[in-house]
Amino acid sequence: MIQIFQKSLPYADKTAIISEGQAYTFAELHQASANFAQLLLDESADLAEARVAFMVNPGFDYVRVQWGIWQAGGIVVPLCLSYPLPSLRYTIENSGASIIVVSPEFEETLTGLADELACRLIVLGKNDQAQTVKKLPDVVDSRGAMILYTSGTTNLPKGVVSTHGNLNAQISSLIEAWKWTTNDSTVCVLPLHHVHGVVNVVSCSLWAGASCTFMPNFSEKGIYELIETQKINVFMAVPTIYFKLITYWESLTTEKQIVLTNALAKLRLMISGSAALPVSVMERWKTISTHLLLERYGMTEIGMALSNPFEGPRVAGHVGYPLPGVSARLSEEGEIQIKGPTVFKEYWNKPDATAESFTEDGWFMTGDIAAVDEIGGYRILGRNSVDIIKSGGYKISALEIEEVLRQYPGISDCSVVGLPNDEWGELVAAAIVTKSPVDEKALSTWMREQMPAYKTPRKYAVLTELPRNAMGKVTKKDVVNLIQ
Ligand code: MLC
Ligand code: AMP
């Protein structure tokens, strides 16, 4: 039996999930996910690490499908709901998924692709009744559990394979560090194709027997309503979301501000991560909410690695100390390197990239540069690649965007950079060199058809040539200065 299922068994009668205004108990989740596993097993006794891609709305359906795939022995490949077709195709093809599961509204989007790739297509609520009842396979911890796609220093995203053992280690480390209990309740406002939403929010709450409310579309008002009515006591988000919550709070009347500040003060824990938390945001949030945000550091490949303490001083600008079960060190160049059971198994079908991301003695090289203070606390200083951008908490590859831009008629060369931005952390911007006039609006529309909106440039600058160093390499620092 998969561990998250087992861990939550004692809480059968408690509310596990609230989605679309409806509450579901753990017993209902156990039953519905086991039924879904049976459906997946119609054609075999064990999915045996077959990849199941799913484009399912956040909520009860998402979790029953995820747990069902795990119980049937498959690997979950969650798809981003805002991906245009080329990105969906890439993820499905690259993972070699043989089954695709969709919420009804995504049936039309994926039917053609499922046919073309000879994938079994399951539409929730339509053809999702199992024909037989089989014994569920024994899923050992060393088996693959999840593939999440992450952008890196290569132009196309890589699939990060985490085993059940990895996920169990990632979840149990956070349960211990942040003292999750069955009395907790949280809300998931984050996308469910990334580790922050999938592991930290949804999996941790369910493993602990706590409840998770889903808010598929981010809404400041919706979050404050949950807080004001004391429906949640734990909240996790990226710095951009705290920035947005601050802006919203500041737009309210003094009376309402006081009500919300009092309600915020009742929360047990508020956490920020996925991108650097500006000290200004941390300080402003302290005055609004009374909470000193707990900042932590993680990565798709390793789950969470470093965290400020739950009890004890939280330091602005610091990401804290290694979490339980995690070993961390700095290389001579200051790179954070991580070892332990939370570290992923491999990049899907990329043995060379996998090997290149580990040191000879088996430490994962994060690419993030940090310094350690005298009592062992880490402070992130930057990244060792200029081609990685973090915007709204999303990791974005400049090279991936450049590759797409170069295909646009009229563009002869380009360089994509991140511009420092208070709200988004970094804003994606592109310098383009054109051989014929390019209409920026048309380019922007076209880009949004090629990749999700969060990856597309927000600002373009037409240059006669790109700044280069003596070796002919584009100097991105100069590009930033020229665009700003
Ligand atoms: C969206 N918009 C952006 C943008 N993203 N503008 C600039 N930069 C960006 N990055 C624009 C949209 O195009 C749109 O404008 C408007 O903002 C609203 O878009 P949206 O998609 O509706 O945005 P919103 O719902 O407000 O989303 C903001 C957000 C979202 C902060 C909720 O970005 C988000 O969920 N981020 C979290 C990502 C995440 O989970 N990262 C964790 C990765 S795991 P227009 O013009 O189109 O109307 C990881 C490891 C770890 O990092 O340590 O956790
Ligand atoms: P992802 O590949 O989407 O999982 O993003 C992981 C990256 O997010 C890390 O390599 C860091 O660069 C960044 N990151 C996560 N948490 C923090 C943090 N608290 N401060 C600074 N950067 C962070």
XYZ file of C-alpha atoms and ligand atoms in Angstrom:
561
model
C 0.000 0.000 0.000
C 1.386 3.433 -0.838
C 2.482 5.289 2.287
C 0.368 8.429 1.942
C -2.720 6.196 1.721
C -1.618 4.178 4.729
C -0.717 7.244 6.797
C -4.136 8.778 6.289
C -6.121 5.596 7.101
C -6.665 6.527 10.776
C -8.446 9.723 9.701
C -11.138 8.026 7.595
C -14.034 10.121 8.893
C -12.212 13.444 8.791
C -12.439 15.942 5.967
C -9.543 15.499 3.577
C -10.442 17.808 0.730
C -12.725 20.718 0.109
C -13.177 21.518 -3.534
C -15.880 23.313 -5.464
C -17.702 23.912 -2.199
C -17.932 20.209 -1.373
C -16.152 18.394 1.462
C -14.758 14.874 0.985
C -13.610 12.591 3.808
C -10.462 10.506 3.742
C -12.675 7.412 3.455
C -14.197 8.845 0.280
C -10.745 9.611 -1.058
C -9.518 6.103 -0.233
C -12.507 4.540 -1.978
C -12.464 6.801 -5.032
C -8.726 6.421 -5.603
C -8.882 2.632 -5.225
C -11.721 2.587 -7.763
C -9.656 4.678 -10.122
C -6.733 2.280 -9.704
C -9.050 -0.558 -10.737
C -10.018 1.326 -13.867
C -6.370 1.767 -14.783
C -5.799 -1.953 -14.246
C -8.498 -3.007 -16.707
C -5.852 -4.041 -19.205
C -3.030 -5.292 -16.929
C -2.334 -6.476 -13.390
C 0.224 -3.754 -12.689
C 0.990 -0.528 -14.541
C 4.642 -1.304 -13.775
C 5.803 2.322 -13.873
C 3.834 3.173 -17.020
C 3.502 6.935 -17.253
C 0.005 8.328 -16.855
C -0.286 11.963 -17.918
C -3.225 13.796 -16.434
C -4.818 17.141 -17.062
C -7.238 17.343 -14.201
C -8.632 20.312 -12.287
C -7.202 20.906 -8.819
C -9.440 19.348 -6.179
C -10.840 15.950 -5.241
C -10.534 14.671 -8.821
C -6.847 15.568 -9.024
C -5.990 13.670 -5.839
C -8.137 10.602 -6.551
C -6.477 10.296 -9.957
C -2.979 10.836 -8.512
C -3.472 8.268 -5.730
C -5.222 5.895 -8.151
C -2.243 5.945 -10.515
C 0.122 5.308 -7.620
C -1.946 2.389 -6.333
C -2.045 0.854 -9.806
C 1.768 1.025 -9.954
C 2.017 3.890 -12.454
C 4.059 7.100 -12.556
C 2.069 10.344 -12.376
C 2.830 13.038 -14.947
C 0.685 16.058 -14.025
C 0.105 18.447 -16.918
C -0.071 22.203 -16.526
C -3.634 23.344 -17.142
C -2.534 26.470 -18.987
C -0.175 24.718 -21.403
C -0.898 25.277 -25.080
C -0.846 22.179 -27.285
C 2.872 22.221 -28.232
C 3.864 22.128 -24.519
C 1.323 19.380 -23.772
C 2.595 17.368 -26.717
C 6.180 17.734 -25.555
C 5.397 16.543 -22.020
C 3.247 13.610 -23.121
C 5.648 12.486 -25.855
C 8.779 12.976 -23.794
C 7.434 11.022 -20.824
C 6.215 8.266 -23.145
C 2.827 8.309 -21.458
C 0.550 5.469 -22.520
C -2.550 6.693 -20.673
C -3.984 10.216 -20.534
C -6.621 11.237 -17.996
C -8.602 14.448 -18.436
C -11.325 16.470 -16.751
C -14.211 16.746 -19.247
C -13.266 20.285 -20.323
C -9.860 19.095 -21.569
C -11.225 16.197 -23.630
C -11.357 18.216 -26.811
C -7.822 19.542 -26.317
C -6.260 16.116 -25.932
C -8.407 13.670 -27.924
C -6.484 14.185 -31.178
C -3.123 13.864 -29.487
C -4.196 10.730 -27.583
C -5.319 9.145 -30.883
C -2.145 10.132 -32.671
C 0.088 8.772 -29.911
C -2.095 5.684 -29.405
C -2.689 6.562 -25.739
C -5.685 5.297 -23.809
C -7.818 8.365 -23.007
C -9.873 8.392 -19.817
C -12.372 11.222 -19.451
C -13.492 11.675 -15.852
C -17.205 11.093 -15.415
C -17.487 9.591 -18.903
C -15.587 6.339 -19.421
C -14.224 5.957 -15.893
C -15.977 2.831 -14.588
C -13.735 -0.190 -13.921
C -14.741 -3.449 -15.597
C -13.048 -5.853 -13.179
C -11.799 -5.924 -9.599
C -8.171 -6.972 -9.193
C -5.679 -7.201 -6.377
C -3.674 -3.976 -6.307
C 0.040 -4.435 -7.028
C 2.676 -4.161 -4.334
C 4.349 -0.802 -4.980
C 7.788 -0.766 -3.415
C 9.554 2.478 -2.472
C 12.230 2.162 -5.149
C 9.647 2.424 -7.922
C 9.169 5.639 -9.880
C 6.225 7.694 -8.578
C 6.208 11.074 -10.293
C 7.741 12.955 -13.207
C 7.671 16.752 -12.959
C 9.073 18.815 -15.792
C 11.537 21.524 -14.897
C 13.377 24.071 -16.990
C 17.097 24.203 -16.692
C 20.201 25.162 -18.564
C 19.114 23.082 -21.561
C 16.595 24.485 -23.988
C 13.830 21.964 -23.298
C 12.432 21.016 -19.884
C 13.682 17.794 -18.319
C 11.498 15.232 -16.564
C 12.529 14.792 -12.940
C 11.766 11.249 -11.772
C 11.090 10.898 -8.041
C 10.511 7.476 -6.518
C 7.946 6.695 -3.859
C 10.858 6.565 -1.424
C 11.902 10.093 -2.451
C 8.398 11.487 -2.022
C 7.934 9.746 1.327
C 11.212 11.229 2.539
C 10.314 14.710 1.247
C 6.894 14.665 2.885
C 7.914 13.164 6.235
C 10.804 15.635 6.545
C 8.371 18.570 6.247
C 5.782 16.997 8.553
C 8.457 16.821 11.228
C 10.050 20.221 10.609
C 6.855 22.235 10.332
C 4.886 20.193 12.857
C 1.926 19.276 10.680
C -0.910 17.540 12.562
C -4.401 16.318 11.790
C -5.730 19.532 13.322
C -4.247 21.601 10.509
C -6.056 22.932 7.496
C -4.537 24.647 4.491
C -5.396 25.954 1.055
C -3.745 25.105 -2.242
C -3.551 28.115 -4.540
C -0.501 26.857 -6.405
C -0.364 24.959 -9.699
C -0.253 21.192 -9.362
C 2.511 20.392 -11.843
C 5.234 21.632 -9.473
C 6.655 20.384 -6.223
C 5.532 23.329 -4.078
C 1.826 22.651 -4.618
C 2.030 18.879 -5.084
C 4.336 17.958 -2.199
C 4.450 20.799 0.332
C 0.782 21.721 0.320
C -1.351 18.814 -0.879
C 0.710 15.736 0.023
C 1.875 17.043 3.403
C -1.615 17.996 4.509
C -3.136 14.664 3.471
C -0.269 12.589 4.918
C -0.856 14.348 8.260
C -4.608 13.766 8.173
C -5.132 17.532 7.828
C -7.543 19.071 5.340
C -6.797 20.869 2.108
C -9.088 23.360 0.395
C -8.469 23.897 -3.311
C -8.640 27.272 -4.976
C -8.086 26.577 -8.679
C -7.860 30.250 -9.640
C -5.675 32.439 -7.495
C -7.736 35.127 -5.757
C -6.582 37.469 -3.009
C -10.175 37.964 -1.900
C -10.760 34.204 -1.753
C -7.654 33.650 0.356
C -8.583 36.411 2.804
C -12.109 34.974 3.100
C -10.693 31.603 4.153
C -8.449 33.321 6.670
C -11.176 35.579 8.048
C -13.555 32.656 8.560
C -10.749 30.632 10.148
C -11.042 27.836 7.579
C -7.255 27.513 7.377
C -4.395 27.736 9.859
C -1.414 26.985 7.577
C -0.578 28.944 4.416
C 2.201 28.455 1.882
C 2.934 30.535 -1.182
C 5.563 32.072 -3.428
C 6.777 35.642 -2.734
C 4.713 37.023 -5.667
C 1.556 35.887 -3.883
C 2.564 37.641 -0.649
C 3.259 40.755 -2.729
C -0.249 40.501 -4.194
C -1.797 39.924 -0.740
C -0.017 43.024 0.563
C -1.269 45.150 -2.362
C -4.811 43.889 -1.832
C -4.738 44.502 1.950
C -3.469 48.032 1.355
C -6.445 48.720 -0.927
C -8.951 47.976 1.877
C -10.554 50.290 4.430
C -8.799 50.615 7.809
C -11.672 48.732 9.466
C -11.341 45.767 7.121
C -7.557 45.843 7.440
C -7.856 45.450 11.212
C -10.300 42.546 10.869
C -7.923 40.750 8.511
C -4.839 41.468 10.594
C -6.558 39.939 13.626
C -7.589 36.904 11.598
C -4.098 36.489 10.102
C -2.583 36.527 13.576
C -4.540 33.355 14.395
C -2.787 31.259 11.719
C -0.321 28.685 13.012
C 2.201 29.013 10.217
C 2.910 31.038 7.061
C 5.662 29.936 4.704
C 7.324 31.450 1.647
C 9.505 29.735 -0.924
C 10.301 28.886 -4.558
C 12.038 32.234 -5.054
C 13.933 34.743 -2.947
C 11.663 36.526 -0.484
C 12.529 40.225 -0.635
C 13.278 41.566 2.839
C 10.854 44.439 2.129
C 8.017 41.951 1.551
C 8.925 40.010 4.685
C 8.916 43.174 6.799
C 5.702 44.554 5.339
C 3.969 41.200 5.827
C 5.089 41.172 9.457
C 3.302 44.447 10.116
C 0.172 43.314 8.259
C -0.105 39.758 9.567
C 2.101 39.706 12.675
C 3.850 36.681 11.098
C 7.534 36.516 10.445
C 7.350 34.393 7.303
C 9.200 31.105 7.479
C 11.379 31.066 4.357
C 12.629 27.775 2.976
C 14.575 26.670 -0.094
C 13.863 23.773 -2.419
C 14.008 22.459 -5.939
C 12.066 19.960 -8.054
C 14.985 17.507 -7.958
C 15.328 17.503 -4.168
C 12.030 18.621 -2.687
C 12.741 20.983 0.185
C 16.311 21.129 1.449
C 16.801 24.126 3.737
C 14.394 25.849 6.062
C 14.285 28.510 8.716
C 13.223 26.966 12.012
C 9.615 26.493 13.060
C 10.694 27.472 16.543
C 13.659 29.743 16.985
C 14.831 32.801 15.093
C 13.888 33.233 11.435
C 16.355 35.469 9.682
C 15.348 37.784 6.823
C 17.317 37.003 3.672
C 18.287 33.550 4.985
C 16.808 30.211 3.942
C 17.875 28.417 7.094
C 19.328 25.016 7.830
C 19.174 21.493 6.350
C 15.793 19.838 6.918
C 15.519 16.459 8.670
C 17.136 13.731 6.555
C 18.849 16.244 4.244
C 22.615 16.692 4.029
C 23.807 19.966 2.546
C 27.236 21.406 1.786
C 28.794 24.209 -0.204
C 31.327 23.516 -2.940
C 34.476 25.623 -3.161
C 32.643 27.897 -5.595
C 29.788 28.299 -3.101
C 27.317 26.002 -4.886
C 24.706 24.292 -2.689
C 25.006 20.515 -2.976
C 22.496 18.074 -1.521
C 22.510 14.415 -0.595
C 19.959 12.105 1.042
C 16.778 10.104 0.462
C 14.869 13.164 -0.789
C 17.105 13.492 -3.864
C 15.465 12.394 -7.145
C 16.371 9.250 -9.051
C 17.113 10.584 -12.521
C 16.177 12.874 -15.373
C 13.803 10.874 -17.500
C 15.652 9.203 -20.387
C 18.657 11.471 -19.868
C 21.452 9.429 -18.289
C 24.115 11.936 -19.307
C 22.269 14.916 -17.841
C 21.647 12.891 -14.681
C 25.311 11.960 -14.332
C 26.420 15.546 -14.997
C 24.221 16.870 -12.199
C 25.966 14.832 -9.480
C 29.494 15.153 -8.121
C 31.748 12.115 -8.229
C 30.922 11.429 -4.594
C 27.181 11.514 -5.214
C 26.055 15.021 -4.221
C 23.391 16.738 -6.340
C 24.622 20.056 -7.715
C 21.793 22.584 -7.419
C 23.366 25.420 -9.417
C 22.421 27.837 -6.620
C 25.182 29.838 -4.963
C 25.051 30.538 -1.247
C 27.046 31.508 1.798
C 26.838 29.909 5.234
C 26.924 32.035 8.382
C 28.793 31.179 11.570
C 25.904 29.107 12.968
C 25.314 27.132 9.769
C 22.448 29.144 8.246
C 22.360 29.480 4.443
C 21.893 32.702 2.498
C 21.241 32.409 -1.256
C 23.456 34.714 -3.291
C 22.360 33.813 -6.813
C 22.591 31.128 -9.474
C 25.525 29.929 -11.489
C 23.606 30.232 -14.755
C 22.293 33.468 -16.256
C 19.966 31.397 -18.427
C 17.633 30.486 -15.578
C 14.905 32.973 -14.714
C 12.538 32.778 -11.741
C 9.299 34.626 -12.342
C 6.251 34.328 -10.090
C 7.976 31.300 -8.535
C 8.210 29.527 -11.907
C 11.616 28.427 -13.139
C 12.007 29.457 -16.753
C 14.773 28.663 -19.226
C 15.929 31.651 -21.269
C 17.297 29.209 -23.859
C 13.898 27.558 -24.332
C 12.298 30.928 -25.063
C 15.136 31.996 -27.369
C 14.752 28.784 -29.372
C 11.056 29.535 -29.945
C 11.618 33.232 -30.707
C 14.150 32.360 -33.405
C 11.422 30.495 -35.296
C 9.363 33.675 -35.664
C 9.516 35.245 -39.141
C 11.597 38.420 -39.155
C 13.694 37.623 -36.073
C 17.313 36.928 -36.864
C 18.725 36.841 -33.330
C 17.548 37.220 -29.773
C 18.526 37.095 -26.138
C 16.158 36.465 -23.237
C 16.867 37.769 -19.742
C 15.160 38.291 -16.384
C 14.620 41.908 -15.305
C 14.504 42.502 -11.542
C 10.905 43.157 -10.533
C 9.319 43.719 -7.109
C 6.167 41.744 -7.832
C 7.367 38.880 -10.013
C 10.948 38.535 -8.755
C 12.105 38.668 -12.340
C 10.205 39.661 -15.472
C 10.931 37.785 -18.673
C 12.253 40.191 -21.332
C 13.656 39.674 -24.805
C 16.065 41.654 -26.947
C 15.439 40.888 -30.600
C 17.383 41.668 -33.735
C 15.131 41.771 -36.780
C 15.728 41.279 -40.501
C 12.249 42.618 -41.355
C 9.737 44.611 -39.252
C 8.150 42.625 -36.425
C 4.793 43.600 -34.949
C 5.186 43.185 -31.184
C 1.513 42.447 -30.527
C 1.389 39.719 -33.164
C 4.642 38.276 -31.813
C 3.254 38.257 -28.286
C 0.052 36.483 -29.383
C 2.082 33.909 -31.299
C 4.360 33.268 -28.332
C 1.341 32.568 -26.127
C 0.264 29.898 -28.591
C 3.664 28.218 -28.289
C 4.211 28.251 -24.531
C 2.285 28.991 -21.318
C 1.735 32.699 -20.566
C 4.042 32.631 -17.547
C 7.025 31.839 -19.795
C 6.385 34.441 -22.477
C 8.323 37.728 -22.544
C 6.560 40.688 -20.967
C 8.851 43.197 -22.610
C 10.606 43.315 -25.994
C 13.388 45.592 -27.189
C 14.542 45.763 -30.785
C 18.331 46.122 -31.027
C 20.497 46.465 -34.106
C 22.849 43.890 -32.638
C 23.269 41.955 -29.405
C 26.093 42.967 -27.039
C 28.867 40.367 -27.160
C 32.199 39.815 -25.443
C 35.543 39.248 -27.180
C 34.683 35.558 -27.569
C 31.460 36.457 -29.397
C 29.232 35.341 -26.515
C 26.165 37.459 -25.752
C 26.699 39.367 -22.511
C 23.350 39.078 -20.762
C 24.158 41.676 -18.104
C 24.466 44.234 -20.892
C 21.228 42.989 -22.432
C 19.481 43.641 -19.103
C 20.846 47.197 -19.040
C 19.829 47.839 -22.642
C 16.244 46.646 -22.095
C 15.567 48.344 -18.764
C 1.328 35.754 -15.195
N 1.384 37.035 -15.564
C 2.640 37.464 -15.496
C 3.393 36.355 -15.060
N 2.547 35.313 -14.878
N 3.206 38.644 -15.749
C 4.513 38.772 -15.584
N 5.305 37.755 -15.191
C 4.771 36.550 -14.903
N 5.560 35.568 -14.492
C 0.292 37.849 -16.007
C -0.606 37.071 -16.936
O -0.147 37.028 -18.249
C -1.877 37.823 -16.824
O -1.833 38.979 -17.589
C -1.880 38.216 -15.357
O -0.527 38.223 -14.930
C -2.628 37.213 -14.557
O -2.170 35.927 -14.970
P -2.492 34.644 -14.204
O -1.838 33.465 -14.789
O -3.968 34.621 -13.960
O -1.680 35.008 -12.946
P -2.149 34.775 -11.528
O -3.227 33.777 -11.479
O -2.319 36.103 -10.893
O -0.875 34.001 -11.036
C 0.085 34.561 -10.299
C 0.642 33.438 -9.449
C 1.201 32.348 -10.371
C 1.721 34.037 -8.564
C -0.475 32.847 -8.583
O 2.248 32.930 -11.111
C 1.630 31.136 -9.633
O 0.804 30.279 -9.294
N 2.947 30.999 -9.337
C 3.464 29.878 -8.551
C 4.312 28.988 -9.369
C 4.823 27.824 -8.542
O 4.080 27.072 -7.904
N 6.157 27.680 -8.464
C 6.754 26.647 -7.645
C 7.692 25.817 -8.486
S 8.434 24.550 -7.485
P -2.658 39.088 -18.945
O -2.055 40.279 -19.590
O -2.417 37.812 -19.668
O -4.074 39.243 -18.495
C 9.829 25.279 -6.870
C 10.599 24.548 -5.821
C 10.366 25.216 -4.528
O 10.130 26.363 -7.182
O 11.339 25.568 -3.840
O 9.195 25.389 -4.198
P 12.264 24.624 -9.524
O 13.206 24.096 -10.503
O 11.039 25.216 -10.123
O 11.969 23.589 -8.540
O 12.967 25.822 -8.790
C 14.028 25.616 -7.907
C 14.800 26.870 -7.750
O 14.026 27.855 -7.073
C 16.025 26.716 -6.903
O 17.084 26.150 -7.637
C 16.277 28.155 -6.475
O 16.979 28.850 -7.477
C 14.886 28.733 -6.371
N 14.433 28.849 -4.980
C 13.606 28.048 -4.291
N 13.413 28.527 -3.046
C 14.140 29.658 -2.941
C 14.358 30.625 -1.908
N 13.760 30.544 -0.734
N 15.195 31.651 -2.174
C 15.802 31.771 -3.362
N 15.623 30.901 -4.380
C 14.804 29.860 -4.172
